[in-house]
Tab-separated table of C-alpha atoms in Angstrom:
chain	number	residue	atom	x	y	z
A	1432	UNK	CA	7.386	-18.421	12.759
A	1433	UNK	CA	4.287	-17.653	10.690
A	1434	UNK	CA	1.033	-18.987	12.056
A	1435	UNK	CA	-0.876	-20.152	8.992
A	1436	UNK	CA	-4.213	-18.996	10.355
A	1437	UNK	CA	-2.952	-15.446	10.904
A	1438	UNK	CA	-4.315	-12.919	8.404
A	1439	UNK	CA	-2.309	-10.668	6.124
A	1440	UNK	CA	-2.474	-6.951	6.881
A	1441	UNK	CA	-2.449	-4.903	3.675
A	1442	UNK	CA	-2.011	-1.195	4.331
A	1443	UNK	CA	-2.663	1.416	1.669
A	1444	UNK	CA	-0.818	4.581	2.676
A	1445	UNK	CA	-2.351	8.001	2.095
A	1446	UNK	CA	-3.911	11.038	3.738
A	1447	UNK	CA	-7.576	11.057	4.785
A	1448	UNK	CA	-9.913	13.721	3.407
A	1449	UNK	CA	-11.421	14.569	0.028
A	1450	UNK	CA	-8.824	17.263	-0.696
A	1451	UNK	CA	-6.061	14.594	-0.787
A	1452	UNK	CA	-7.979	11.867	-2.626
A	1453	UNK	CA	-6.382	12.361	-6.067
A	1454	UNK	CA	-2.847	13.183	-4.813
A	1455	UNK	CA	0.194	11.179	-5.918
A	1456	UNK	CA	0.828	10.515	-2.209
A	1457	UNK	CA	-2.548	8.722	-2.043
A	1458	UNK	CA	-1.940	5.980	-4.580
A	1459	UNK	CA	-1.850	3.495	-1.673
A	1460	UNK	CA	-5.453	4.445	-0.819
A	1461	UNK	CA	-6.433	4.105	-4.501
A	1462	UNK	CA	-5.050	0.557	-4.665
A	1463	UNK	CA	-6.697	-0.345	-1.324
A	1464	UNK	CA	-10.049	0.942	-2.632
A	1465	UNK	CA	-9.763	-1.244	-5.733
A	1466	UNK	CA	-8.811	-4.299	-3.655
A	1467	UNK	CA	-11.847	-3.667	-1.415
A	1468	UNK	CA	-14.062	-3.584	-4.533
A	1469	UNK	CA	-12.572	-6.856	-5.725
A	1470	UNK	CA	-13.251	-8.402	-2.296
A	1471	UNK	CA	-16.795	-6.957	-2.432
A	1472	UNK	CA	-16.066	-5.283	0.882
A	1473	UNK	CA	-16.882	-1.870	2.325
A	1474	UNK	CA	-14.424	-0.008	4.520
A	1475	UNK	CA	-15.621	0.367	8.115
A	1476	UNK	CA	-14.164	2.455	10.927
A	1477	UNK	CA	-11.902	0.526	13.331
A	1478	UNK	CA	-10.882	1.667	16.804
A	1479	UNK	CA	-7.247	1.595	15.628
A	1480	UNK	CA	-7.841	4.936	13.796
A	1481	UNK	CA	-8.144	3.161	10.489
A	1482	UNK	CA	-10.756	2.021	8.040
A	1483	UNK	CA	-10.685	-1.721	7.439
A	1484	UNK	CA	-12.190	-4.416	5.263
A	1485	UNK	CA	-11.887	-8.005	6.458
A	1486	UNK	CA	-12.228	-10.800	3.954
A	1487	UNK	CA	-10.433	-13.279	1.759
A	1488	UNK	CA	-8.174	-12.747	-1.223
A	1489	UNK	CA	-6.841	-15.030	-3.887
A	1490	UNK	CA	-8.066	-18.046	-5.816
A	1491	UNK	CA	-10.197	-20.721	-4.109
A	1492	UNK	CA	-8.141	-23.377	-2.356
A	1493	UNK	CA	-4.936	-23.235	-0.307
A	1494	UNK	CA	-3.789	-19.914	-1.844
A	1495	UNK	CA	-6.968	-18.179	-0.611
A	1496	UNK	CA	-5.817	-15.985	2.270
A	1497	UNK	CA	-7.486	-14.182	5.134
A	1498	UNK	CA	-6.735	-10.492	4.801
A	1499	UNK	CA	-7.322	-7.250	6.630
A	1500	UNK	CA	-7.194	-4.359	4.204
A	1501	UNK	CA	-6.552	-1.044	5.942
A	1502	UNK	CA	-6.347	2.688	5.293
A	1503	UNK	CA	-4.874	4.544	8.298
A	1504	UNK	CA	-6.981	7.601	9.141
A	1505	UNK	CA	-4.105	9.366	10.864
A	1506	UNK	CA	-2.104	11.524	8.492
A	1507	UNK	CA	0.657	9.886	6.467
A	1508	UNK	CA	3.465	10.804	8.886
A	1509	UNK	CA	1.583	9.060	11.755
A	1510	UNK	CA	0.719	5.820	9.909
A	1511	UNK	CA	2.772	3.674	12.290
A	1512	UNK	CA	0.303	4.064	15.190
A	1513	UNK	CA	-2.733	2.622	13.391
A	1514	UNK	CA	-0.611	-0.093	11.736
A	1515	UNK	CA	0.784	-1.195	15.113
A	1516	UNK	CA	-2.690	-1.218	16.671
A	1517	UNK	CA	-4.075	-3.302	13.789
A	1518	UNK	CA	-1.121	-5.698	13.928
A	1519	UNK	CA	-1.732	-6.260	17.630
A	1520	UNK	CA	-5.522	-6.501	17.295
A	1521	UNK	CA	-5.416	-9.068	14.484
A	1522	UNK	CA	-2.178	-10.781	15.684
A	1523	UNK	CA	-0.453	-10.370	12.322
A	1524	UNK	CA	3.171	-11.553	12.031
A	1525	UNK	CA	5.538	-8.941	10.584
A	1526	UNK	CA	6.195	-10.962	7.419
A	1527	UNK	CA	2.476	-10.729	6.583
A	1528	UNK	CA	2.320	-6.927	6.605
A	1529	UNK	CA	2.267	-5.172	3.219
A	1530	UNK	CA	2.532	-1.406	2.671
A	1531	UNK	CA	1.330	0.030	-0.648
A	1532	UNK	CA	2.901	3.443	-1.242
A	1533	UNK	CA	4.129	6.052	-3.705
A	1534	UNK	CA	7.849	5.989	-4.544
A	1535	UNK	CA	9.744	9.032	-5.889
A	1536	UNK	CA	12.835	7.142	-7.055
A	1537	UNK	CA	10.903	4.930	-9.466
A	1538	UNK	CA	9.521	6.308	-12.737
A	1539	UNK	CA	5.782	6.553	-13.263
A	1540	UNK	CA	4.030	4.097	-13.851
A	1541	UNK	CA	6.499	1.438	-12.672
A	1542	UNK	CA	5.986	-1.083	-9.862
A	1543	UNK	CA	8.569	-2.721	-7.622
A	1544	UNK	CA	7.952	-5.160	-4.781
A	1545	UNK	CA	10.411	-5.829	-2.007
A	1546	UNK	CA	10.761	-6.991	1.570
A	1547	UNK	CA	12.337	-4.623	4.069
A	1548	UNK	CA	14.650	-1.708	3.368
A	1549	UNK	CA	14.880	1.971	4.206
A	1550	UNK	CA	12.151	4.591	4.064
A	1551	UNK	CA	13.766	6.734	1.338
A	1552	UNK	CA	12.400	9.884	2.965
A	1553	UNK	CA	8.800	8.609	2.780
A	1554	UNK	CA	7.063	9.772	5.963
A	1555	UNK	CA	4.504	6.953	5.967
A	1556	UNK	CA	7.230	4.306	5.777
A	1557	UNK	CA	9.347	6.193	8.309
A	1558	UNK	CA	6.462	6.100	10.796
A	1559	UNK	CA	5.715	2.408	10.121
A	1560	UNK	CA	9.383	1.404	10.438
A	1561	UNK	CA	9.727	3.325	13.698
A	1562	UNK	CA	6.704	1.449	15.056
A	1563	UNK	CA	7.154	-2.114	13.737
A	1564	UNK	CA	10.692	-2.310	12.289
A	1565	UNK	CA	11.678	-2.390	8.594
A	1566	UNK	CA	10.955	-6.022	7.694
A	1567	UNK	CA	7.549	-5.714	6.053
A	1568	UNK	CA	6.642	-6.074	2.371
A	1569	UNK	CA	6.397	-2.992	0.182
A	1570	UNK	CA	4.488	-2.542	-3.055
A	1571	UNK	CA	6.216	0.548	-4.403
A	1572	UNK	CA	4.240	2.555	-6.963
A	1573	UNK	CA	6.596	4.790	-8.921
A	1574	UNK	CA	5.557	8.424	-9.271
A	1575	UNK	CA	8.903	9.825	-10.488
A	1576	UNK	CA	10.717	12.936	-9.259
A	1577	UNK	CA	9.263	16.459	-9.181
A	1578	UNK	CA	9.969	18.562	-12.275
A	1579	UNK	CA	12.448	21.444	-12.105
A	1580	UNK	CA	12.755	22.971	-8.650
A	1581	UNK	CA	9.376	21.878	-7.349
A	1582	UNK	CA	9.584	20.799	-3.712
A	1583	UNK	CA	8.979	17.102	-3.036
A	1584	UNK	CA	6.173	17.902	-0.564
A	1585	UNK	CA	4.371	20.016	-3.169
A	1586	UNK	CA	4.783	17.329	-5.819
A	1587	UNK	CA	3.429	14.404	-3.765
A	1588	UNK	CA	0.488	16.470	-2.506
A	1589	UNK	CA	-0.593	17.380	-6.049
A	1590	UNK	CA	-3.029	15.339	-8.106
A	1591	UNK	CA	-1.716	13.216	-10.956
A	1592	UNK	CA	-1.326	15.261	-14.150
A	1593	UNK	CA	-3.818	14.846	-17.003
A	1594	UNK	CA	-1.166	12.886	-18.936
A	1595	UNK	CA	-0.522	10.602	-15.943
A	1596	UNK	CA	-4.244	10.083	-15.391
A	1597	UNK	CA	-4.497	8.365	-18.793
A	1598	UNK	CA	-2.494	5.472	-17.319
A	1599	UNK	CA	-3.608	5.764	-13.680
A	1600	UNK	CA	-6.464	3.227	-13.786
A	1601	UNK	CA	-4.186	0.703	-15.476
A	1602	UNK	CA	-1.416	1.392	-12.929
A	1603	UNK	CA	-3.713	1.028	-9.892
A	1604	UNK	CA	-5.160	-2.164	-11.393
A	1605	UNK	CA	-1.662	-3.598	-11.934
A	1606	UNK	CA	-0.633	-2.704	-8.370
A	1607	UNK	CA	-3.738	-4.477	-7.033
A	1608	UNK	CA	-2.848	-7.535	-9.151
A	1609	UNK	CA	0.684	-7.441	-7.692
A	1610	UNK	CA	-0.667	-7.406	-4.114
A	1611	UNK	CA	-2.910	-10.395	-4.866
A	1612	UNK	CA	0.018	-12.264	-6.447
A	1613	UNK	CA	2.292	-11.482	-3.470
A	1614	UNK	CA	-0.244	-12.898	-1.035
A	1615	UNK	CA	-1.216	-15.975	-3.045
A	1616	UNK	CA	2.133	-16.926	-4.567
A	1617	UNK	CA	4.865	-15.222	-2.562
A	1618	UNK	CA	7.334	-12.389	-3.085
A	1619	UNK	CA	9.626	-13.995	-5.676
A	1620	UNK	CA	6.774	-14.890	-7.998
A	1621	UNK	CA	5.227	-11.416	-7.596
A	1622	UNK	CA	8.588	-9.741	-8.253
A	1623	UNK	CA	9.240	-11.763	-11.417
A	1624	UNK	CA	5.722	-10.960	-12.690
A	1625	UNK	CA	5.408	-7.288	-11.718
A	1626	UNK	CA	8.813	-5.686	-11.114
A	1627	UNK	CA	9.693	-3.640	-14.164
């Protein structure tokens, strides 16, 4: 099914705007920014209401892949529209779409990679699944549950705590490594290396 010349579409999920930049909900954007740096690319506006970097990822040779790195500029709960438009524009098969997102049901700073599944109440995933179906890859960045009676919405829209920030650079770096491994070596290899 997969056309080998088709690019991968790697989508960092988050909310646009400086006031959201450090939020737990924006870890997908943080990982996308690091991947763009590694690719020596600069995000540019795309008509699909997203910022994109086009380039290559992975080691030289057959594992070097064409990728489109994207940050939807809609809000999180409308991510599906830009993702669908980018998929159609770049002719990306579903099995080459990767969403990088925060995950409440995984402790901070834990990573898990998987293919398909539910949205677990995550509005970005809900919107993507409604638009393209559930069978895309996910790089799930654990942020843990809110403390006490704090509402989930308040928790995800808060910046990482000072304690969490001590490990944040390492966590974002590890998530970026996991994305690169997924694309170069496949899901099973990435899971065995990065799922904890």
